Short mmCIF file of C-alpha atoms in Angstrom, two decimals:
data_model
loop_
_atom_site.label_atom_id
_atom_site.label_comp_id
_atom_site.label_asym_id
_atom_site.label_seq_id
_atom_site.Cartn_x
_atom_site.Cartn_y
_atom_site.Cartn_z
CA MET A 1424 106.48 19.21 42.98
CA ASN A 1425 103.07 18.01 44.99
CA LEU A 1426 103.34 13.99 44.95
CA ILE A 1427 100.56 11.95 46.64
CA ASP A 1428 100.72 8.46 46.63
CA THR A 1429 97.21 6.14 46.51
CA PRO A 1430 96.21 3.47 48.02
CA GLY A 1431 95.25 0.85 44.69
CA HIS A 1432 92.80 -1.64 46.39
CA VAL A 1433 89.16 -1.50 45.09
CA ASP A 1434 88.31 0.06 48.47
CA PHE A 1435 89.32 2.63 47.85
CA SER A 1436 88.76 3.89 44.17
CA TYR A 1437 87.21 7.19 46.51
CA GLU A 1438 90.05 8.32 47.70
CA VAL A 1439 91.88 7.66 44.05
CA SER A 1440 89.29 10.36 43.04
CA ARG A 1441 89.64 12.97 45.59
CA ALA A 1442 93.19 12.18 44.22
CA LEU A 1443 93.52 12.71 40.79
CA ALA A 1444 90.75 15.92 41.11
CA ALA A 1445 93.60 17.34 42.60
CA CYS A 1446 96.41 16.50 40.46
CA GLU A 1447 97.47 17.09 36.08
CA GLY A 1448 99.07 13.91 35.99
CA ALA A 1449 99.19 10.63 36.30
CA LEU A 1450 102.10 7.56 37.06
CA LEU A 1451 100.81 4.16 36.38
CA LEU A 1452 103.11 1.78 38.05
CA VAL A 1453 103.32 -1.81 36.65
CA ASP A 1454 105.70 -4.22 38.89
CA ALA A 1455 107.67 -6.14 36.17
CA SER A 1456 106.56 -9.74 37.92
CA GLN A 1457 103.33 -9.32 38.16
CA GLY A 1458 102.40 -6.92 34.54
CA ILE A 1459 99.24 -5.30 34.78
CA GLN A 1460 96.45 -6.30 38.31
CA ALA A 1461 92.65 -5.58 37.78
CA GLN A 1462 92.19 -2.26 39.55
CA THR A 1463 95.55 -0.75 38.15
CA ILE A 1464 92.97 -1.17 35.03
CA SER A 1465 90.19 0.76 36.98
CA ASN A 1466 92.29 3.76 38.62
CA LEU A 1467 93.30 3.82 34.98
CA TYR A 1468 90.53 4.62 33.70
CA LEU A 1469 89.62 7.24 35.82
CA ALA A 1470 92.81 8.96 35.53
CA ILE A 1471 92.14 9.22 32.16
CA ASP A 1472 88.53 9.85 32.60
CA ASN A 1473 89.90 12.69 34.38
CA ASP A 1474 92.28 13.90 31.94
CA LEU A 1475 95.45 13.19 33.32
CA GLU A 1476 98.56 12.86 31.13
CA ILE A 1477 99.75 9.54 32.05
CA ILE A 1478 103.58 7.86 32.47
CA PRO A 1479 104.12 4.89 32.53
CA VAL A 1480 106.61 3.13 34.87
CA ILE A 1481 107.69 -0.62 34.42
CA ASN A 1482 109.11 -1.16 38.42
CA LYS A 1483 110.95 -3.59 39.28
CA ILE A 1484 112.96 -4.27 36.65
CA ASP A 1485 115.80 -6.06 38.98
CA ALA A 1486 113.74 -8.99 40.77
CA GLU A 1487 113.52 -12.00 39.28
CA GLY A 1488 111.09 -13.06 37.46
CA ALA A 1489 110.75 -9.78 35.34
CA MET A 1490 108.77 -9.68 32.43
CA ILE A 1491 109.89 -6.65 30.85
CA PRO A 1492 108.78 -7.03 26.91
CA GLU A 1493 105.51 -8.68 27.96
CA VAL A 1494 104.24 -6.31 30.33
CA LYS A 1495 105.70 -3.06 28.22
CA ASP A 1496 103.09 -5.28 25.06
CA GLN A 1497 100.94 -5.22 27.98
CA ILE A 1498 101.02 -1.15 28.76
CA ILE A 1499 101.35 -0.17 24.88
CA ASP A 1500 97.95 -2.37 24.21
CA LEU A 1501 96.59 -0.33 27.22
CA ILE A 1502 96.89 2.66 26.68
CA GLY A 1503 98.62 2.94 23.21
CA CYS A 1504 101.61 4.28 23.91
CA LYS A 1505 105.14 4.70 22.65
CA GLU A 1506 107.81 1.96 23.18
CA ASP A 1507 110.36 4.44 23.96
CA ASP A 1508 107.40 6.81 27.02
CA ILE A 1509 107.80 3.42 28.77
CA LEU A 1510 110.05 3.98 32.19
CA LEU A 1511 112.18 1.71 33.27
CA ALA A 1512 113.00 1.84 37.33
CA SER A 1513 113.77 -0.47 40.36
CA GLY A 1514 112.98 1.37 43.33
CA ARG A 1515 115.52 -0.82 45.52
CA ALA A 1516 118.64 -0.42 43.88
CA GLY A 1517 117.68 3.63 42.64
CA ILE A 1518 117.75 3.29 39.15
CA GLY A 1519 115.32 5.38 36.78
CA ILE A 1520 114.35 8.19 39.90
CA GLU A 1521 115.69 10.74 37.53
CA GLU A 1522 114.36 9.50 34.53
CA ILE A 1523 110.95 9.93 36.44
CA LEU A 1524 111.05 12.87 38.22
CA GLN A 1525 112.65 14.31 34.65
CA ALA A 1526 109.91 12.97 32.84
CA ILE A 1527 107.63 14.53 35.34
CA ILE A 1528 108.97 18.44 34.43
CA GLU A 1529 108.86 17.63 30.73
CA ARG A 1530 105.63 15.61 29.91
CA ILE A 1531 103.02 16.89 32.89
CA PRO A 1532 101.36 20.53 32.25
CA PRO A 1533 101.57 23.61 34.42
CA PRO A 1534 98.45 23.86 36.55
CA VAL A 1535 96.40 26.08 34.51
CA GLY A 1536 93.36 28.81 36.03
CA GLU A 1537 93.05 32.94 36.09
CA THR A 1538 94.81 34.22 39.13
CA ASP A 1539 92.43 37.17 39.00
CA ALA A 1540 89.25 34.79 38.81
CA PRO A 1541 87.30 34.70 41.93
CA LEU A 1542 88.70 31.73 44.53
CA GLN A 1543 88.41 28.18 44.07
CA ALA A 1544 90.36 25.78 46.17
CA LEU A 1545 89.65 22.03 46.17
CA ILE A 1546 89.96 20.66 49.76
CA PHE A 1547 91.58 16.81 49.73
CA ASP A 1548 92.63 16.49 53.10
CA SER A 1549 92.25 18.00 56.41
CA VAL A 1550 94.13 16.75 60.49
CA PHE A 1551 93.39 17.73 63.68
CA ASN A 1552 96.18 19.56 65.73
CA SER A 1553 95.60 19.61 69.15
CA TYR A 1554 96.67 22.82 69.52
CA ARG A 1555 95.47 24.60 66.20
CA GLY A 1556 92.90 23.03 65.60
CA ILE A 1557 91.57 21.35 62.06
CA ILE A 1558 94.31 22.27 59.48
CA VAL A 1559 93.29 21.44 55.85
CA TYR A 1560 94.68 20.80 52.73
CA PHE A 1561 94.28 22.61 49.42
CA LYS A 1562 94.93 23.33 46.08
CA VAL A 1563 93.74 26.39 44.31
CA ILE A 1564 92.16 26.00 40.72
CA SER A 1565 91.57 29.89 40.48
CA GLY A 1566 92.39 33.00 42.25
CA LYS A 1567 94.92 33.21 45.09
CA ILE A 1568 93.95 32.84 49.41
CA LYS A 1569 96.07 35.48 51.38
CA LYS A 1570 96.00 35.17 55.40
CA GLY A 1571 93.10 37.34 57.48
CA GLU A 1572 90.88 37.30 54.99
CA LYS A 1573 87.06 35.91 55.11
CA ILE A 1574 86.67 32.25 53.69
CA ARG A 1575 83.59 30.32 52.72
CA PHE A 1576 83.51 26.47 52.80
CA PHE A 1577 81.21 26.42 50.01
CA ASN A 1578 79.22 23.04 50.49
CA THR A 1579 78.47 24.27 54.32
CA GLY A 1580 78.13 27.72 53.74
CA ALA A 1581 80.28 27.71 56.98
CA GLU A 1582 82.28 31.21 57.30
CA TYR A 1583 86.60 31.77 58.80
CA GLU A 1584 89.11 33.83 58.70
CA ALA A 1585 92.22 32.39 57.26
CA MET A 1586 94.70 32.55 60.54
CA GLU A 1587 97.74 31.49 58.41
CA VAL A 1588 97.60 30.38 54.63
CA GLY A 1589 101.26 28.27 53.50
CA ILE A 1590 102.31 25.75 51.07
CA LEU A 1591 103.29 21.88 51.75
CA LYS A 1592 107.31 21.52 52.13
CA LEU A 1593 107.08 18.06 53.64
CA GLY A 1594 106.34 21.27 57.21
CA LEU A 1595 103.95 23.83 56.48
CA ASP A 1596 105.06 26.50 55.52
CA PRO A 1597 103.61 30.62 55.92
CA ARG A 1598 103.19 32.64 53.18
CA GLY A 1599 101.12 36.01 52.95
CA GLU A 1600 99.00 34.25 50.39
CA VAL A 1601 98.66 30.85 47.96
CA ASN A 1602 98.34 31.40 44.77
CA THR A 1603 96.31 29.24 41.65
CA GLY A 1604 97.91 26.24 41.13
CA ASP A 1605 99.88 26.25 44.69
CA VAL A 1606 99.19 23.17 47.14
CA GLY A 1607 98.79 24.89 50.82
CA TYR A 1608 97.32 24.15 54.36
CA ILE A 1609 95.10 27.03 55.96
CA VAL A 1610 94.68 26.95 59.67
CA THR A 1611 91.06 28.84 60.98
CA GLY A 1612 90.33 26.73 64.63
CA ILE A 1613 88.21 25.50 63.32
CA LYS A 1614 86.69 22.32 66.33
CA ASN A 1615 83.85 20.93 64.47
CA ALA A 1616 84.94 17.63 62.20
CA LYS A 1617 81.69 18.00 60.44
CA GLU A 1618 82.08 21.79 59.02
CA ILE A 1619 84.54 20.88 56.61
CA LYS A 1620 84.38 17.74 53.92
CA VAL A 1621 86.73 16.80 51.82
CA GLY A 1622 85.48 17.58 48.23
CA ASP A 1623 84.38 20.66 48.70
CA THR A 1624 85.75 24.22 47.41
CA ILE A 1625 86.71 27.02 48.98
CA THR A 1626 85.90 30.15 48.62
CA THR A 1627 86.27 33.59 49.98
CA VAL A 1628 83.15 35.99 51.03
CA ALA A 1629 84.10 39.06 49.09
CA ASN A 1630 84.06 37.93 45.78
CA PRO A 1631 82.56 34.57 45.80
CA CYS A 1632 83.14 32.25 43.57
CA SER A 1633 79.90 31.44 41.34
CA GLU A 1634 79.84 26.85 41.25
CA GLY A 1635 82.00 24.88 43.53
CA ILE A 1636 84.74 22.73 41.75
CA LYS A 1637 83.00 19.61 39.68
CA GLY A 1638 84.71 16.24 39.13
CA PHE A 1639 84.19 14.94 42.85
CA GLU A 1640 82.63 11.61 43.79
CA GLU A 1641 80.38 11.72 46.15
CA VAL A 1642 80.94 8.73 49.34
CA LYS A 1643 78.53 5.53 48.60
CA PRO A 1644 79.31 2.94 52.61
CA MET A 1645 78.66 -0.80 50.71
CA VAL A 1646 78.89 -2.48 53.92
CA PHE A 1647 77.67 -1.29 57.42
CA ALA A 1648 78.55 -2.97 60.73
CA GLY A 1649 78.19 -1.98 64.15
CA ILE A 1650 81.07 -0.69 66.11
CA PHE A 1651 80.10 -0.32 70.06
CA PRO A 1652 83.15 -0.29 72.96
CA VAL A 1653 83.64 -2.73 75.05
CA ASN A 1654 82.74 -0.85 78.35
CA THR A 1655 79.45 0.42 78.22
CA ASP A 1656 81.76 4.44 80.10
CA GLU A 1657 83.87 3.92 77.42
CA PHE A 1658 81.10 5.48 75.54
CA GLU A 1659 81.44 9.59 74.45
CA GLU A 1660 85.35 8.97 74.64
CA LEU A 1661 84.99 6.81 71.11
CA ARG A 1662 82.55 9.04 70.02
CA ASP A 1663 85.60 11.76 70.37
CA CYS A 1664 87.60 9.21 68.60
CA MET A 1665 84.90 8.46 65.98
CA GLU A 1666 85.30 12.47 65.12
CA LYS A 1667 88.93 12.17 64.60
CA LEU A 1668 89.07 10.04 62.36
CA GLN A 1669 86.85 10.33 59.51
CA LEU A 1670 88.55 14.04 59.70
CA ASN A 1671 91.09 12.18 56.87
CA ASP A 1672 89.45 9.53 56.06
CA ALA A 1673 85.86 11.64 55.18
CA SER A 1674 84.32 8.11 53.85
CA LEU A 1675 83.90 6.96 56.81
CA THR A 1676 80.22 7.53 57.62
CA PHE A 1677 78.64 6.33 60.87
CA GLU A 1678 74.96 7.22 63.47
CA LEU A 1679 73.84 6.01 66.80
CA GLU A 1680 72.87 2.98 67.21
CA THR A 1681 72.13 1.11 70.41
CA SER A 1682 71.93 -3.12 71.26
CA GLN A 1683 69.84 -4.49 73.77
CA ALA A 1684 73.22 -7.26 74.24
CA LEU A 1685 75.97 -4.43 73.15
CA GLY A 1686 74.93 -0.60 74.87
CA PHE A 1687 75.54 1.93 73.00
CA GLY A 1688 77.32 2.29 70.11
CA PHE A 1689 77.39 3.13 66.36
CA ARG A 1690 76.31 2.28 62.96
CA CYS A 1691 79.04 2.96 60.60
CA GLY A 1692 78.92 2.94 57.08
CA PHE A 1693 82.36 1.32 54.92
CA LEU A 1694 83.94 1.13 51.00
CA GLY A 1695 84.94 -2.17 52.03
CA LEU A 1696 85.87 -5.14 54.01
CA LEU A 1697 90.04 -3.71 54.75
CA HIS A 1698 88.47 -0.28 54.58
CA MET A 1699 86.88 -2.04 58.12
CA GLU A 1700 90.19 -3.79 59.35
CA ILE A 1701 91.77 -0.58 58.23
CA ILE A 1702 89.55 1.62 61.16
CA GLN A 1703 89.26 -1.04 63.46
CA GLU A 1704 93.83 -1.30 63.53
CA ARG A 1705 92.92 2.31 63.45
CA LEU A 1706 90.93 2.80 66.60
CA GLU A 1707 93.28 0.15 68.43
CA ARG A 1708 96.27 1.80 67.41
CA GLU A 1709 96.10 5.61 67.66
CA PHE A 1710 93.25 5.98 70.39
CA ASN A 1711 93.23 2.73 72.25
CA GLN A 1712 90.45 2.07 72.09
CA THR A 1713 89.03 -2.05 71.57
CA VAL A 1714 85.62 -2.48 70.70
CA ILE A 1715 83.70 -4.98 69.26
CA THR A 1716 82.55 -5.39 65.59
CA THR A 1717 78.80 -7.15 64.18
CA VAL A 1718 78.16 -8.67 61.66
CA PRO A 1719 79.38 -6.73 58.91
CA ASN A 1720 76.30 -6.51 56.35
CA VAL A 1721 75.35 -4.87 53.06
CA SER A 1722 72.31 -2.26 52.29
CA PHE A 1723 69.05 -3.78 50.43
CA ILE A 1724 65.86 -2.54 49.69
CA ALA A 1725 62.96 -3.76 51.50
CA TYR A 1726 58.94 -3.53 49.58
CA THR A 1727 56.10 -4.08 52.17
CA THR A 1728 53.15 -5.26 51.44
CA ARG A 1729 51.87 -1.47 51.20
CA GLU A 1730 54.33 -0.60 48.62
CA GLU A 1731 57.12 1.83 50.51
CA ARG A 1732 60.40 1.45 50.36
CA ILE A 1733 62.57 1.00 53.23
CA ILE A 1734 66.44 1.32 53.32
CA VAL A 1735 67.82 -2.13 54.81
CA ASN A 1736 71.08 -1.49 56.80
CA ASN A 1737 70.62 -3.35 58.99
CA PRO A 1738 69.51 -6.79 60.29
CA ALA A 1739 66.59 -5.26 62.54
CA GLU A 1740 65.25 -2.30 60.35
CA MET A 1741 63.83 -5.85 58.27
CA PRO A 1742 59.95 -5.11 58.02
CA ASP A 1743 57.83 -8.05 59.54
CA GLN A 1744 58.51 -11.61 57.22
CA THR A 1745 54.50 -11.23 57.11
CA LYS A 1746 54.35 -7.76 55.71
CA LEU A 1747 57.19 -7.99 53.12
CA GLU A 1748 56.68 -8.49 49.58
CA ARG A 1749 60.20 -8.25 48.14
CA ILE A 1750 63.41 -7.35 48.61
CA GLU A 1751 66.66 -6.06 46.71
CA GLU A 1752 70.01 -6.56 46.96
CA PRO A 1753 72.56 -4.95 45.44
CA PHE A 1754 74.81 -6.68 43.08
CA ILE A 1755 77.99 -5.82 41.36
CA LYS A 1756 80.10 -6.42 37.94
CA ALA A 1757 83.96 -7.92 39.39
CA GLN A 1758 87.02 -8.13 36.85
CA ILE A 1759 88.94 -10.83 37.97
CA ILE A 1760 92.56 -11.08 36.27
CA THR A 1761 94.86 -14.58 36.73
CA LEU A 1762 97.18 -16.73 34.72
CA PRO A 1763 95.04 -19.39 32.75
CA GLU A 1764 95.94 -22.44 35.28
CA TYR A 1765 93.75 -20.87 37.95
CA ILE A 1766 90.58 -20.52 35.89
CA GLY A 1767 88.65 -23.68 37.26
CA ASN A 1768 89.16 -22.92 41.15
CA ILE A 1769 87.28 -19.47 40.83
CA MET A 1770 84.99 -20.20 38.22
CA THR A 1771 84.24 -23.55 41.38
CA LEU A 1772 84.57 -20.34 43.86
CA CYS A 1773 82.78 -17.05 41.73
CA LEU A 1774 79.77 -19.99 40.48
CA GLY A 1775 79.26 -21.16 44.66
CA LYS A 1776 78.72 -17.39 45.87
CA ARG A 1777 76.21 -17.17 43.30
CA GLY A 1778 78.44 -15.59 40.78
CA MET A 1779 77.12 -15.41 36.27
CA LEU A 1780 80.24 -15.30 34.13
CA ILE A 1781 79.29 -12.17 31.66
CA ASN A 1782 83.10 -13.10 29.87
CA GLN A 1783 86.71 -14.29 29.13
CA SER A 1784 88.96 -13.09 26.84
CA TYR A 1785 92.55 -13.90 27.10
CA LEU A 1786 94.62 -10.51 27.52
CA THR A 1787 97.64 -12.39 26.42
CA THR A 1788 98.95 -15.85 26.38
CA THR A 1789 99.57 -16.81 29.34
CA ARG A 1790 96.55 -13.84 31.03
CA VAL A 1791 93.42 -14.34 31.07
CA GLU A 1792 90.08 -11.63 32.15
CA LEU A 1793 87.40 -13.35 33.70
CA ILE A 1794 83.55 -10.73 33.97
CA PHE A 1795 81.73 -12.12 36.57
CA GLU A 1796 77.85 -10.56 37.58
CA MET A 1797 77.70 -11.65 41.87
CA PRO A 1798 75.43 -10.30 44.47
CA LEU A 1799 77.26 -8.16 47.15
CA THR A 1800 76.37 -9.84 50.05
CA GLU A 1801 78.75 -12.97 48.64
CA ILE A 1802 81.80 -11.29 48.84
CA VAL A 1803 81.95 -9.32 51.81
CA PHE A 1804 83.24 -11.69 54.56
CA ASP A 1805 86.14 -13.68 53.11
CA PHE A 1806 85.53 -13.44 48.98
CA TYR A 1807 89.09 -11.99 48.35
CA ASP A 1808 91.47 -14.00 50.95
CA LYS A 1809 89.47 -16.83 49.35
CA LEU A 1810 90.62 -16.51 45.95
CA LYS A 1811 94.31 -14.89 47.14
CA SER A 1812 94.82 -19.20 48.10
CA GLN A 1813 93.39 -20.57 45.85
CA THR A 1814 95.28 -18.47 42.76
CA ARG A 1815 98.77 -18.47 45.22
CA GLY A 1816 98.01 -15.21 45.11
CA TYR A 1817 98.20 -14.36 40.89
CA ALA A 1818 94.64 -13.56 40.45
CA SER A 1819 93.77 -9.36 41.33
CA PHE A 1820 90.01 -8.46 41.61
CA ASP A 1821 88.30 -5.27 41.04
CA TYR A 1822 84.14 -4.24 41.25
CA ASN A 1823 81.78 -2.31 41.40
CA PRO A 1824 78.09 -1.82 41.42
CA ILE A 1825 75.98 -2.13 39.03
CA GLY A 1826 72.01 -1.49 41.09
CA TYR A 1827 70.07 -3.80 42.80
CA ARG A 1828 68.13 -7.33 41.88
CA ASP A 1829 65.03 -9.06 43.32
CA ALA A 1830 66.75 -11.84 45.89
CA ASP A 1831 65.54 -14.52 47.97
CA ILE A 1832 66.86 -12.45 51.69
CA VAL A 1833 65.70 -14.00 55.35
CA LYS A 1834 66.74 -12.33 58.35
CA MET A 1835 68.69 -15.18 61.11
CA ASP A 1836 68.38 -14.68 64.41
CA ILE A 1837 70.95 -16.51 67.05
CA LEU A 1838 69.10 -17.79 70.42
CA LEU A 1839 70.78 -18.89 73.67
CA ASN A 1840 68.19 -19.99 75.77
CA GLY A 1841 65.00 -18.20 74.17
CA ASP A 1842 67.20 -14.63 73.99
CA LYS A 1843 67.75 -13.26 71.17
CA VAL A 1844 71.46 -11.79 70.45
CA ASP A 1845 70.68 -9.09 67.99
CA ALA A 1846 74.55 -8.32 67.75
CA LEU A 1847 74.48 -11.30 66.18
CA SER A 1848 71.73 -11.74 63.63
CA ALA A 1849 72.31 -10.91 59.61
CA LEU A 1850 70.62 -11.38 56.47
CA ILE A 1851 71.07 -14.10 54.42
CA HIS A 1852 70.12 -15.54 51.21
CA ARG A 1853 67.85 -18.17 51.70
CA SER A 1854 70.20 -21.06 50.26
CA ARG A 1855 72.90 -20.67 52.57
CA ALA A 1856 71.09 -19.54 55.42
CA GLN A 1857 71.25 -23.12 57.04
CA ASP A 1858 74.16 -24.16 56.68
CA PHE A 1859 75.41 -21.27 57.76
CA GLY A 1860 73.64 -21.28 61.12
CA ARG A 1861 74.44 -24.62 61.89
CA LYS A 1862 78.35 -23.17 61.03
CA LEU A 1863 77.53 -20.81 63.32
CA CYS A 1864 76.14 -22.65 66.33
CA GLU A 1865 78.65 -24.95 66.23
CA LYS A 1866 81.18 -21.83 66.60
CA LEU A 1867 79.19 -20.60 69.86
CA LYS A 1868 79.35 -24.03 71.13
CA GLU A 1869 83.10 -23.86 71.38
CA LEU A 1870 83.12 -19.73 72.64
CA LEU A 1871 80.82 -19.82 74.78
CA PRO A 1872 82.02 -20.18 78.26
CA ARG A 1873 79.69 -23.35 80.26
CA GLN A 1874 77.16 -22.32 82.69
CA GLN A 1875 75.13 -24.29 85.77
CA PHE A 1876 72.63 -24.63 83.42
CA GLN A 1877 72.39 -25.58 80.26
CA ILE A 1878 72.24 -23.96 76.87
CA ALA A 1879 70.59 -23.85 74.36
CA ILE A 1880 71.90 -22.23 71.22
CA GLN A 1881 69.87 -21.71 67.88
CA ALA A 1882 69.16 -20.07 65.14
CA ALA A 1883 66.21 -19.34 63.80
CA ILE A 1884 64.63 -17.99 60.55
CA GLY A 1885 61.06 -16.06 62.20
CA ALA A 1886 59.54 -18.77 64.49
CA LYS A 1887 60.96 -22.17 62.35
CA VAL A 1888 64.95 -22.89 63.83
CA VAL A 1889 67.23 -24.26 61.20
CA ALA A 1890 70.18 -25.49 63.40
CA ARG A 1891 70.37 -25.65 67.31
CA GLU A 1892 72.69 -27.03 69.32
CA ASN A 1893 73.01 -27.79 73.76
CA ILE A 1894 76.04 -26.97 76.36
CA SER A 1895 75.47 -28.74 78.63
CA ALA A 1896 75.38 -28.09 82.65
CA LEU A 1897 78.87 -27.54 84.79
CA ARG A 1898 78.01 -29.98 87.47
CA LYS A 1899 78.74 -29.34 91.22
CA ASP A 1900 79.19 -31.85 93.45
CA VAL A 1901 76.49 -31.75 96.21
CA THR A 1902 76.69 -35.12 97.85
CA ALA A 1903 80.61 -34.74 98.23
CA LYS A 1904 79.80 -34.41 102.14
CA CYS A 1905 77.51 -37.81 102.28
CA TYR A 1906 79.42 -39.91 103.16
CA GLY A 1907 77.24 -43.38 104.65
CA GLY A 1908 74.69 -43.37 105.61
CA ASP A 1909 71.48 -43.75 103.94
CA ILE A 1910 70.57 -43.51 99.64
CA SER A 1911 67.77 -41.30 99.95
CA ARG A 1912 70.38 -38.91 101.80
CA LYS A 1913 71.66 -37.77 99.04
CA ARG A 1914 68.62 -38.85 97.10
CA LYS A 1915 67.16 -35.67 98.26
CA LEU A 1916 69.85 -34.00 97.63
CA LEU A 1917 70.09 -34.49 93.93
CA GLU A 1918 66.45 -33.35 94.17
CA LYS A 1919 67.37 -30.13 95.37
CA GLN A 1920 69.13 -29.64 92.50
CA LYS A 1921 67.90 -30.84 90.11
CA GLU A 1922 65.19 -28.36 91.37
CA GLY A 1923 67.09 -25.20 91.32
CA LYS A 1924 68.69 -25.54 87.99
CA LYS A 1925 64.97 -25.98 87.07
CA ARG A 1926 64.81 -22.49 87.81
CA MET A 1927 68.22 -21.49 87.73
CA ARG A 1928 67.29 -22.31 83.68
CA GLN A 1929 64.70 -19.65 83.86
CA ILE A 1930 66.25 -16.68 84.67
CA GLY A 1931 70.33 -17.44 83.67
CA ASN A 1932 71.99 -15.02 81.78
CA VAL A 1933 74.75 -16.26 79.37
CA GLU A 1934 77.45 -13.94 78.83
CA VAL A 1935 78.84 -13.47 75.05
CA PRO A 1936 82.68 -12.93 75.32
CA GLN A 1937 83.67 -10.73 72.12
CA GLU A 1938 85.67 -13.80 69.87
CA ALA A 1939 81.86 -14.99 69.37
CA PHE A 1940 81.63 -11.62 67.52
CA LEU A 1941 84.49 -11.54 65.51
CA ALA A 1942 84.46 -15.50 64.92
CA VAL A 1943 81.69 -14.97 62.71
CA LEU A 1944 83.36 -13.35 60.71
CA LYS A 1945 86.09 -16.35 59.83
CA LEU A 1946 83.19 -19.21 59.26
CA ASP A 1947 84.79 -21.45 57.38
#
């Protein structure tokens, strides 16, 4: 048996789709004390679309507050199974483990496929080994793969020799050939990560298949942010780390970017905010890379007065206000499942984020489902954290994109002594720009170190300044060495200092610490 554990978080429906494409069945795990959650429902529909055999399991049955009869009713309503089909389990007490394994053997059908047909194998993961290059994990849908055979990756067209093939048994178990229905690995000595696409099909050069395997989603990045090394000398090292990360995280996309404030770096596309945090964590933990991440933003579509269509992933790509005809932003359909007492809090939160309530329905007497249409821009920052705190954790959230709509989006720049800091620029709705600008200026006032000259922090939309804060100058006591004598001696020194300060402000550079870039993410 090969088990794939997929993350349930809304950002990773892509991971789930690639796992489901490689499976024959799925375990639907529902927490006895929480009941069915929004992301469980969306992942369940993905499994049903893939025609998988579904085994419902209620977990944590020994936990305090377990609502076994209610949860059983929810599952029966959702998938229309019989009550006897639902298994009860507890990982902590080891209850029901054997029954689950028995159910997998009895209920899930074996893989189907023809051994004599041309080879079709689905790549579902890959890892980097510093001695052997890239090791690719695959599932054989039809045909078989032999050691020493010439193979081809269907989408990229690259050809290699299968130096070693085998099956996965908690480790790598080499074999002479891997047959239909088996899950295995292949070593070809590939060193370049770009040549392998998760979701691609492996076939043989001698007897190739006519088409690739269907049912695999293309990755769509939803959130974009810049990632820059703290020291510009570490740029090449960061590039290597990003490529290695991309190997087993095919959903990460990146391209080169330069910034006046931060030097060379990458513009990265993420599936969502959690995905962005995970990438940052992995860069720090696995590769010891300290990085600066710029303000995350979503992808907009701008139409110019000449009817050109520009995709804007970065505030720097935004056309000039005078040439802009209109701009569209991505909208999502959000599904929130919660307890009835939190409906008011959720309404306030979602309507404050420019959401529109589409539907409200009671799944049971104690669980209510709310459907909103909202701009993706509004949930990128801190929506999920706020939702959890407003409902004491009793709310689950899932969303799917529903296309682009017209919006009044403006580009807001941050100026330090009249110089733009491009890494702090943001694309934001006009109604929220002034409030956001004021908060950001106040935050920067706390974080920027004082200099011997005054620093003006301004938030501007085009030529119009919407918020301003001043950091007053550090005053050096130039008159300390004057003891006694005429007052004009002191006055002369102070005048000299005044002239120096004026000159200093004209040429003074302001160093922006790393915390300033991170502070933008945690404004509230």
